[in-house]
XYZ file of C-alpha atoms in Angstrom:
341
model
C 0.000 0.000 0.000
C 1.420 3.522 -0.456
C 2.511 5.292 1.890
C -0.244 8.426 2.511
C 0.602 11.752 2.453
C 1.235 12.835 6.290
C 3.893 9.466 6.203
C 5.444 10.991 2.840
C 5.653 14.693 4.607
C 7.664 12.875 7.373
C 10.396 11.661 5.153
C 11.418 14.596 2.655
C 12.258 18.405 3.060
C 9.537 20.539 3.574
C 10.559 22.292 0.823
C 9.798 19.347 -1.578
C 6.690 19.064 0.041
C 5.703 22.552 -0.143
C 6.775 22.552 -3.724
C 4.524 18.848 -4.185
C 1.295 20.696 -2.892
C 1.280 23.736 -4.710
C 2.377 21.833 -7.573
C -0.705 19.789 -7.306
C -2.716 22.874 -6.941
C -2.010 24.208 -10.255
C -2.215 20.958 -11.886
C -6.395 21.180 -10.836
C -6.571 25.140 -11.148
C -4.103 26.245 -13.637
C -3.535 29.484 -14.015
C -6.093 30.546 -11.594
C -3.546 29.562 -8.730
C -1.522 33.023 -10.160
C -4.325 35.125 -10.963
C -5.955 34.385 -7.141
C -2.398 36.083 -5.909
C -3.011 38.955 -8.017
C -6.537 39.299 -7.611
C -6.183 39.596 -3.709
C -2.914 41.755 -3.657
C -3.772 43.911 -6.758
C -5.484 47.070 -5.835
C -8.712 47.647 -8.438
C -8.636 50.535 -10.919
C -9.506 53.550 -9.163
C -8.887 52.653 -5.213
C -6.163 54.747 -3.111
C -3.782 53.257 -1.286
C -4.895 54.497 1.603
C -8.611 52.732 1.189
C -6.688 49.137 0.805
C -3.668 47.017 1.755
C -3.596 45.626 -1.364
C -0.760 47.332 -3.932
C -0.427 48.662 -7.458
C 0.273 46.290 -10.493
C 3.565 47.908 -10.700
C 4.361 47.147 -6.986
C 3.317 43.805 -7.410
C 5.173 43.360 -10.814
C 8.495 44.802 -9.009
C 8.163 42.422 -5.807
C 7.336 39.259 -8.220
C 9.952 40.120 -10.458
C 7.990 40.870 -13.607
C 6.401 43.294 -15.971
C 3.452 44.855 -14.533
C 1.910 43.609 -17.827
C 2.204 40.616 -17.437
C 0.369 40.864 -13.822
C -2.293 42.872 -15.406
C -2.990 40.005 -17.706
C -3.657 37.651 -15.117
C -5.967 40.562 -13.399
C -7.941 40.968 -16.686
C -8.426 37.430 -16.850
C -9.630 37.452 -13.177
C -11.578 40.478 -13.634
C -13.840 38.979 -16.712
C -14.429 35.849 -14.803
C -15.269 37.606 -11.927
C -18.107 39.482 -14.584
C -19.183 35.437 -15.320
C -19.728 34.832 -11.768
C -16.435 31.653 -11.357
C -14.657 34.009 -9.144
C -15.324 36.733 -6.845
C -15.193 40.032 -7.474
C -11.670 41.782 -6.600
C -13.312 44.001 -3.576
C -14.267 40.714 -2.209
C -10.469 39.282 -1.457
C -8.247 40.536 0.736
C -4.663 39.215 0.656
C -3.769 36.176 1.926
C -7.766 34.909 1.211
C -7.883 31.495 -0.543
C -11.042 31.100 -2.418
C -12.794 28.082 -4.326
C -10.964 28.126 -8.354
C -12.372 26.963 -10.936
C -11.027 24.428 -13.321
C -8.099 24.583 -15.056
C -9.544 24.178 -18.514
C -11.212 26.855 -17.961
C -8.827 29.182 -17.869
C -7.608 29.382 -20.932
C -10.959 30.639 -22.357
C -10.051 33.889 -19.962
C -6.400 34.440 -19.958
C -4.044 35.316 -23.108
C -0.510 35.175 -22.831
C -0.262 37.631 -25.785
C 0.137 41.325 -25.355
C -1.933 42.369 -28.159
C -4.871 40.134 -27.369
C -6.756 43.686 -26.213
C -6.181 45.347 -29.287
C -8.101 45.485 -32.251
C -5.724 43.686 -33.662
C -5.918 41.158 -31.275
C -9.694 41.000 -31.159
C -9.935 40.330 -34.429
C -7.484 37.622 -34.459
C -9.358 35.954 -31.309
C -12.450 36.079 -32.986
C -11.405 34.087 -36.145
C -9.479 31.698 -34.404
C -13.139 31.392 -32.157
C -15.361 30.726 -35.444
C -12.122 28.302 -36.772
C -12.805 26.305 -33.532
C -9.113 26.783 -31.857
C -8.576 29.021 -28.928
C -7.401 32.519 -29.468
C -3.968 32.067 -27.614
C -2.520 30.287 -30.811
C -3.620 32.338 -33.241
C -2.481 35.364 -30.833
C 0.981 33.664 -30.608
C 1.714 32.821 -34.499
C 0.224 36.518 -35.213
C 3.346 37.653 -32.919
C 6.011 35.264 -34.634
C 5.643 35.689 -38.254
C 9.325 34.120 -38.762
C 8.065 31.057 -37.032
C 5.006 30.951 -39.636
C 7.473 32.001 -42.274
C 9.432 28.865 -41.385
C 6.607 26.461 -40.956
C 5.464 27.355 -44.919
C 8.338 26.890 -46.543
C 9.053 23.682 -44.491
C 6.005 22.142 -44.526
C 3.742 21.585 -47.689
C 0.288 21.312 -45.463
C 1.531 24.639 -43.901
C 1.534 26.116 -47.512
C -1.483 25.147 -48.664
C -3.744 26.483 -45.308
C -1.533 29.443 -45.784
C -2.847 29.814 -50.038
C -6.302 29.008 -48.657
C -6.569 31.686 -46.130
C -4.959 34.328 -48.623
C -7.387 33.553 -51.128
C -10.259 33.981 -48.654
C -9.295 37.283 -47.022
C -8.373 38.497 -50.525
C -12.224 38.584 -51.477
C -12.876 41.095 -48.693
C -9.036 42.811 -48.946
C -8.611 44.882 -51.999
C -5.365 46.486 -50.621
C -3.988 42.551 -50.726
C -5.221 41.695 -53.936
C -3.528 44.426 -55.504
C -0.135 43.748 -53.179
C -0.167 40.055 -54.482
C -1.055 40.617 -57.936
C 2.121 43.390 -58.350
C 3.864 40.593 -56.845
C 3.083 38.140 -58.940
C 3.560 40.286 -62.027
C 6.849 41.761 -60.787
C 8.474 37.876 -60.617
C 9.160 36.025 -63.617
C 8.758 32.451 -62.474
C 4.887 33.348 -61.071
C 3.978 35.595 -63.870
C 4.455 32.541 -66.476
C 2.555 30.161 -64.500
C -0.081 32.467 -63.779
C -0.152 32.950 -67.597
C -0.374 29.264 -68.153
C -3.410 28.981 -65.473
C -5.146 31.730 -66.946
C -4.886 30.428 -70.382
C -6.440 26.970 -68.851
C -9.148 28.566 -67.229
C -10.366 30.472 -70.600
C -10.061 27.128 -71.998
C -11.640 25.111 -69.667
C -14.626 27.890 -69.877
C -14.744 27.587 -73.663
C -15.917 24.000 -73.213
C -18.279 24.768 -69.953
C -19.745 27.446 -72.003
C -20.839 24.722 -74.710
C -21.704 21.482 -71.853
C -23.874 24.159 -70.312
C -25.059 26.534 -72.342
C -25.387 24.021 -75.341
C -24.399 26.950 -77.873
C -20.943 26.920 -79.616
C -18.846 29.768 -81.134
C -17.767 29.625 -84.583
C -14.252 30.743 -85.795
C -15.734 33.769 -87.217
C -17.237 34.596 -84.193
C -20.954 33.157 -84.963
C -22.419 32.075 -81.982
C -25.219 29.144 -83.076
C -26.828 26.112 -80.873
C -24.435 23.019 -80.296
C -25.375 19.546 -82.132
C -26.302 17.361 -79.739
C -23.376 14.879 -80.147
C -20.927 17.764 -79.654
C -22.431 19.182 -76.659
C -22.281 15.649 -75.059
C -18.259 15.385 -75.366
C -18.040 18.682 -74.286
C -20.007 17.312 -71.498
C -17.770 14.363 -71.224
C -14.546 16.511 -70.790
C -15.830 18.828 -68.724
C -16.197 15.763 -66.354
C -12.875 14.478 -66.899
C -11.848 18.179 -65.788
C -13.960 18.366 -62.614
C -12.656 15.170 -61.254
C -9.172 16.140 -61.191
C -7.588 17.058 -57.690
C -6.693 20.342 -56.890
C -2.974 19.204 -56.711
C -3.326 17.751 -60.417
C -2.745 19.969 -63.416
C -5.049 20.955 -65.519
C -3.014 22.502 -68.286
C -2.746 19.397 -70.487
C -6.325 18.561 -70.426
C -7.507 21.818 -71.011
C -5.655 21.773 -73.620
C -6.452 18.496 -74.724
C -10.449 19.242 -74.591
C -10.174 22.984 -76.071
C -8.574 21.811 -78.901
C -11.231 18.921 -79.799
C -13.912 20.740 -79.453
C -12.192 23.379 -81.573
C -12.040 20.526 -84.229
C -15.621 19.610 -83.644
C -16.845 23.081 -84.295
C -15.055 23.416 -87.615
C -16.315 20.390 -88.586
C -19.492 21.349 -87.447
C -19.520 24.469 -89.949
C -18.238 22.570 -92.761
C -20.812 19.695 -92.850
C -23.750 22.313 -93.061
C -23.770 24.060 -96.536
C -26.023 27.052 -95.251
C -23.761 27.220 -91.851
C -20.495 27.659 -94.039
C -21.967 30.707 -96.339
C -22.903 32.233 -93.387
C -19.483 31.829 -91.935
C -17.801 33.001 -94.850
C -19.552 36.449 -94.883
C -19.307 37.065 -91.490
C -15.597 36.514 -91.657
C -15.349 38.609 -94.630
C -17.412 41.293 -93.116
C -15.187 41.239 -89.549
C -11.805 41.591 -92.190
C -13.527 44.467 -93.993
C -14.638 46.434 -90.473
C -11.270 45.886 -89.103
C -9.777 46.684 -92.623
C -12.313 50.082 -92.599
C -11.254 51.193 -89.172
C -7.637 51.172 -89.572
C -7.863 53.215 -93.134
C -10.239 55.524 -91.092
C -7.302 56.299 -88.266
C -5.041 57.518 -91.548
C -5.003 61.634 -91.493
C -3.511 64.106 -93.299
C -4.993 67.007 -91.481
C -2.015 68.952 -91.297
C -0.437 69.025 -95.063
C 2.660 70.709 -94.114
C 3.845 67.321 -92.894
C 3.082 65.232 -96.070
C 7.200 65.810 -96.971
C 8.341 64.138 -94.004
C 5.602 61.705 -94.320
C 6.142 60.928 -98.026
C 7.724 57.393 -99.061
C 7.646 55.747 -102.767
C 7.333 52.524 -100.681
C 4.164 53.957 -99.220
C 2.529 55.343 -102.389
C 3.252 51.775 -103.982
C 1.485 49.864 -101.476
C -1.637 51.883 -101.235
C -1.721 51.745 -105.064
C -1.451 47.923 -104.932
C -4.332 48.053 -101.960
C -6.402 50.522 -104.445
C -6.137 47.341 -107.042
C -7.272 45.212 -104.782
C -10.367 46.924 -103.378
C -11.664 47.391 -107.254
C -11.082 43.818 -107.740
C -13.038 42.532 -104.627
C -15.889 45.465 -105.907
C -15.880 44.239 -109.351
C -16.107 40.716 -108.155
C -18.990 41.443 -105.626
C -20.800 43.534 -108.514
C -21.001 40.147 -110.800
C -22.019 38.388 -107.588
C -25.037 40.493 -107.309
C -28.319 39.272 -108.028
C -28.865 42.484 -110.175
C -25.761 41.365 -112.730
C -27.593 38.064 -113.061
């Protein structure tokens, strides 16, 4: 049988004993073993000296040998449980009192070890790491080591990826960061390529959602025209085969793979349907002639002072040789014209 206590007290130091007991005390109460010293030796905001034995933060701090910050930590933590109704209210102790603590799981839910915990800052950060489920003191204490969070990222792959997933969620709500990471991005060589790559993937995966879901295609020319059946359902069928893929897969080659067939399927499409294909010719005809216009329109010689300096036989040649060309395509269009028939 072991020996009880009062036969173990008889056979070591009293120190080890003493030391035994109140380690025992803050093994069940935790933290509130400290915060019951300050809480009955701290004097409360706004009481003289004279009005109580107890002494200021800073006293205490300079007997205990500590920062009086860190003492008033353990009196705010005191001081909201105290508004809960665990502990009694300071004006209720007087020093030397022992009092009835709650447990020490408890006490973390009152007590931050961090500094900033009563800032803004620091309320913010508590509050997130609340509605994450974790308690505020980590989130407080990686907020205040950024090297250590700098260290876990590039060490540690799982690190990396809750760190990407968090920056993309504050970013919807953080225009100052979007902009920050997107001059980033575009100011480094290696991320502005592969952010090239993923954007060209991403209009190519939406090419094909925009036919599986929509069910109308886009022709070269830029006609836009219902789907066949058959080639909305591969569209449908890569589209799949795109969805399924991890996030830690690339997407790149079968983007590419699917843009490109349906690309195939859509010329084909135009080709096998005789009224399709007219209609494709003169809308790419009339998208070469508006560009074509536009660019002729932008030419001016408003100021004829500078038609010396402007003046090359190379230029005169090739507007001569465009000249031919536009009275061919007339004269051609004129016999094409149901009134020449």
């Amino acid at each position: 049988m072991e020996p009880g206590l009062g036969e173990v007290s008889e056979a070591v130091p009293e120190a080890v004993v003493r030391d035994a007991r109140e380690f025992g005390a803050y093994a069940r109460t935790g933290g509130w073993t400290f915060a019951l010293k300050v809480a009955r030796s701290v004097r409360p905001g706004g009481q003289s000296a004279a009005d109580s034995p107890k002494v200021s933060a800073k006293a205490f701090g300079e007997l205990a040998g500590c920062s009086p910050e860190r003492v008033m930590r353990f009196y705010k933590a005191w001081d909201l449980a105290a508004d809960d109704g665990l502990v009694p209210h300071f004006e209720a102790l007087a020093p030397g009192e022992d009092v009835e603590l709650p447990d020490a799981d408890v006490w973390l839910s009152y007590y931050s070890s961090r500094s900033g915990a009563g800032s803004v800052r620091g309320q913010a950060i508590s509050a997130a790491a609340e509605a994450e489920g974790i308690r505020p003191t980590k989130a407080l204490e990686v907020a205040e080591n950024p090297t250590a969070l700098r260290a876990a990222i590039l060490a540690d792959p799982g690190t990396a990826e809750a760190a990407r997933t968090a920056l993309l969620d504050r970013m919807k709500e953080d225009p100052a960061l979007q902009t920050g990471l997107a001059r980033a991005i575009a100011r480094t060589d290696g991320l502005k390529k592969a952010v090239a790559e993923e954007s060209r993937a991403a209009d190519r995966i939406g090419y094909v959602r925009q036919i599986a879901e929509n069910g109308r295609i886009r022709t070269p020319a830029g006609q836009t025209v219902d789907a066949p059946a058959e080639l909305r359902a591969e569209a449908e069928r890569h589209l799949s085969l795109i969805d399924e893929l991890d996030d830690s897969e690339e997407t790149g080659e079968w983007a590419g793979e699917a843009y490109e067939t349906m690309k195939g399927l859509v010329a084909k499409t135009v080709d096998d349907d005789p009224e399709l294909r007219v209609q494709e010719r003169k809308t790419k005809f009339y998208s070469g002639l508006q560009k074509a216009t536009k660019v002729f329109e932008e030419l001016t010689f408003d100021d004829a002072a500078d038609l010396d300096d402007l003046y090359e036989d190379d230029m005169v040649q090739r507007l001569e040789a465009l000249q031919q060309a536009i009275g061919s395509c007339i004269s051609a269009l004129r016999k094409a014209s149901p009134e020449a028939r």
